[in-house]
């Protein structure tokens, strides 16, 4: 599985994790493997999932800092939020991808999963971090 496909799996897992904040990383990983009918979770997916869950509060806090006045994280579409969290984690912590490439990959995930009108929002949010 290539890096883009691993990121796609990770984004779906982060989306799942956001549905019930009590899920541990290992529970999310097991549910993702079952849900997507995978033989095993790619190593890069696992790294992202565990990192995003571990740093969830930090990532959401940083994203919230760039929202317009009177906007809150819980108003962001859940798919878009998962895309933002994965990308921000990669921007801040990944040794495998450059920040601009992480933004580009997030926009590719938007094309696959998000509402087209969310793409400029995601691009704008992530531009604050590079």
mmCIF file of C-alpha atoms in Angstrom:
data_model
loop_
_atom_site.group_PDB
_atom_site.id
_atom_site.type_symbol
_atom_site.label_atom_id
_atom_site.label_comp_id
_atom_site.label_asym_id
_atom_site.label_seq_id
_atom_site.Cartn_x
_atom_site.Cartn_y
_atom_site.Cartn_z
ATOM 1 C CA UNK A 1 0.000 0.000 0.000
ATOM 2 C CA UNK A 2 1.475 3.379 -0.952
ATOM 3 C CA UNK A 3 1.632 6.436 1.299
ATOM 4 C CA UNK A 4 -1.528 8.027 -0.139
ATOM 5 C CA UNK A 5 -3.527 4.841 0.445
ATOM 6 C CA UNK A 6 -2.097 4.543 3.970
ATOM 7 C CA UNK A 7 -3.120 8.144 4.654
ATOM 8 C CA UNK A 8 -6.629 7.429 3.319
ATOM 9 C CA UNK A 9 -6.934 4.498 5.749
ATOM 10 C CA UNK A 10 -5.635 6.670 8.601
ATOM 11 C CA UNK A 11 -8.111 9.462 7.837
ATOM 12 C CA UNK A 12 -11.008 7.002 7.933
ATOM 13 C CA UNK A 13 -9.707 5.623 11.227
ATOM 14 C CA UNK A 14 -9.416 9.131 12.703
ATOM 15 C CA UNK A 15 -12.983 9.804 11.579
ATOM 16 C CA UNK A 16 -14.035 6.633 13.428
ATOM 17 C CA UNK A 17 -12.033 7.645 16.511
ATOM 18 C CA UNK A 18 -13.798 11.006 16.575
ATOM 19 C CA UNK A 19 -17.187 9.290 16.744
ATOM 20 C CA UNK A 20 -16.390 7.940 20.219
ATOM 21 C CA UNK A 21 -13.522 9.640 22.014
ATOM 22 C CA UNK A 22 -13.258 6.708 24.426
ATOM 23 C CA UNK A 23 -11.806 4.433 21.720
ATOM 24 C CA UNK A 24 -8.151 3.608 22.234
ATOM 25 C CA UNK A 25 -5.776 3.602 19.290
ATOM 26 C CA UNK A 26 -5.695 -0.201 19.282
ATOM 27 C CA UNK A 27 -9.515 -0.375 19.262
ATOM 28 C CA UNK A 28 -9.669 2.090 16.374
ATOM 29 C CA UNK A 29 -7.022 0.152 14.493
ATOM 30 C CA UNK A 30 -8.856 -3.166 14.959
ATOM 31 C CA UNK A 31 -12.187 -1.642 13.895
ATOM 32 C CA UNK A 32 -10.555 -0.035 10.854
ATOM 33 C CA UNK A 33 -8.967 -3.300 9.727
ATOM 34 C CA UNK A 34 -12.352 -5.017 10.028
ATOM 35 C CA UNK A 35 -14.354 -2.170 8.472
ATOM 36 C CA UNK A 36 -12.057 -1.825 5.453
ATOM 37 C CA UNK A 37 -11.468 -5.579 5.163
ATOM 38 C CA UNK A 38 -7.691 -5.251 5.392
ATOM 39 C CA UNK A 39 -5.273 -8.069 6.160
ATOM 40 C CA UNK A 40 -3.285 -5.687 8.336
ATOM 41 C CA UNK A 41 -2.949 -2.004 8.981
ATOM 42 C CA UNK A 42 -0.157 -0.307 7.022
ATOM 43 C CA UNK A 43 2.674 0.939 9.253
ATOM 44 C CA UNK A 44 2.235 4.546 8.101
ATOM 45 C CA UNK A 45 -1.510 4.408 8.845
ATOM 46 C CA UNK A 46 -0.766 3.058 12.301
ATOM 47 C CA UNK A 47 1.756 5.847 12.948
ATOM 48 C CA UNK A 48 -0.756 8.533 11.964
ATOM 49 C CA UNK A 49 -3.671 6.998 13.880
ATOM 50 C CA UNK A 50 -1.685 6.611 17.080
ATOM 51 C CA UNK A 51 -0.162 10.079 16.733
ATOM 52 C CA UNK A 52 -3.449 11.846 16.077
ATOM 53 C CA UNK A 53 -5.193 10.085 18.966
ATOM 54 C CA UNK A 54 -2.281 10.805 21.321
ATOM 55 C CA UNK A 55 -2.143 14.483 20.314
ATOM 56 C CA UNK A 56 -5.876 14.952 19.702
ATOM 57 C CA UNK A 57 -6.380 17.788 22.192
ATOM 58 C CA UNK A 58 -3.301 19.657 21.001
ATOM 59 C CA UNK A 59 -4.232 19.337 17.324
ATOM 60 C CA UNK A 60 -7.838 20.400 17.864
ATOM 61 C CA UNK A 61 -6.698 23.297 20.051
ATOM 62 C CA UNK A 62 -4.362 24.559 17.355
ATOM 63 C CA UNK A 63 -7.036 24.224 14.688
ATOM 64 C CA UNK A 64 -9.558 26.011 16.910
ATOM 65 C CA UNK A 65 -7.145 28.912 17.235
ATOM 66 C CA UNK A 66 -7.598 29.703 13.548
ATOM 67 C CA UNK A 67 -11.382 29.458 13.385
ATOM 68 C CA UNK A 68 -13.431 32.587 12.854
ATOM 69 C CA UNK A 69 -14.954 34.253 15.892
ATOM 70 C CA UNK A 70 -17.901 32.302 17.340
ATOM 71 C CA UNK A 71 -16.911 29.121 15.459
ATOM 72 C CA UNK A 72 -16.070 25.945 17.320
ATOM 73 C CA UNK A 73 -14.398 22.702 16.297
ATOM 74 C CA UNK A 74 -17.668 20.782 16.694
ATOM 75 C CA UNK A 75 -19.175 22.836 13.837
ATOM 76 C CA UNK A 76 -16.641 21.463 11.334
ATOM 77 C CA UNK A 77 -17.862 18.621 9.154
ATOM 78 C CA UNK A 78 -16.527 15.381 10.691
ATOM 79 C CA UNK A 79 -14.806 14.207 7.499
ATOM 80 C CA UNK A 80 -13.139 17.587 7.075
ATOM 81 C CA UNK A 81 -12.026 17.513 10.704
ATOM 82 C CA UNK A 82 -10.425 14.095 10.247
ATOM 83 C CA UNK A 83 -8.628 15.358 7.127
ATOM 84 C CA UNK A 84 -7.409 18.429 9.032
ATOM 85 C CA UNK A 85 -6.176 16.376 11.977
ATOM 86 C CA UNK A 86 -4.247 13.944 9.777
ATOM 87 C CA UNK A 87 -2.678 16.770 7.770
ATOM 88 C CA UNK A 88 -1.781 18.846 10.819
ATOM 89 C CA UNK A 89 -0.235 15.813 12.480
ATOM 90 C CA UNK A 90 1.851 15.219 9.359
ATOM 91 C CA UNK A 91 2.852 18.886 9.127
ATOM 92 C CA UNK A 92 4.010 18.950 12.725
ATOM 93 C CA UNK A 93 5.387 15.471 13.361
ATOM 94 C CA UNK A 94 5.981 13.424 10.227
ATOM 95 C CA UNK A 95 9.545 12.823 9.130
ATOM 96 C CA UNK A 96 8.264 11.201 5.931
ATOM 97 C CA UNK A 97 6.434 14.083 4.250
ATOM 98 C CA UNK A 98 7.091 17.773 3.704
ATOM 99 C CA UNK A 99 4.467 20.202 5.078
ATOM 100 C CA UNK A 100 3.407 21.449 1.625
ATOM 101 C CA UNK A 101 2.998 17.852 0.464
ATOM 102 C CA UNK A 102 0.831 17.153 3.530
ATOM 103 C CA UNK A 103 -1.461 20.022 2.502
ATOM 104 C CA UNK A 104 -1.611 18.699 -1.058
ATOM 105 C CA UNK A 105 -2.459 15.223 0.225
ATOM 106 C CA UNK A 106 -5.202 16.699 2.425
ATOM 107 C CA UNK A 107 -6.694 18.380 -0.629
ATOM 108 C CA UNK A 108 -6.573 15.062 -2.483
ATOM 109 C CA UNK A 109 -8.506 13.480 0.398
ATOM 110 C CA UNK A 110 -11.018 16.331 0.091
ATOM 111 C CA UNK A 111 -11.558 15.394 -3.541
ATOM 112 C CA UNK A 112 -12.276 11.811 -2.488
ATOM 113 C CA UNK A 113 -14.287 12.265 0.703
ATOM 114 C CA UNK A 114 -15.320 15.833 1.526
ATOM 115 C CA UNK A 115 -17.880 18.248 0.195
ATOM 116 C CA UNK A 116 -16.255 20.293 -2.620
ATOM 117 C CA UNK A 117 -17.006 23.543 -0.786
ATOM 118 C CA UNK A 118 -14.876 22.337 2.171
ATOM 119 C CA UNK A 119 -11.694 22.229 0.080
ATOM 120 C CA UNK A 120 -10.935 26.002 0.255
ATOM 121 C CA UNK A 121 -11.644 25.940 4.010
ATOM 122 C CA UNK A 122 -9.234 23.048 4.568
ATOM 123 C CA UNK A 123 -6.609 24.665 2.365
ATOM 124 C CA UNK A 124 -6.954 27.946 4.251
ATOM 125 C CA UNK A 125 -6.792 26.312 7.664
ATOM 126 C CA UNK A 126 -3.682 24.314 6.821
ATOM 127 C CA UNK A 127 -1.976 27.303 5.193
ATOM 128 C CA UNK A 128 -1.790 28.808 8.693
ATOM 129 C CA UNK A 129 0.649 26.075 9.709
ATOM 130 C CA UNK A 130 3.187 26.241 6.878
#
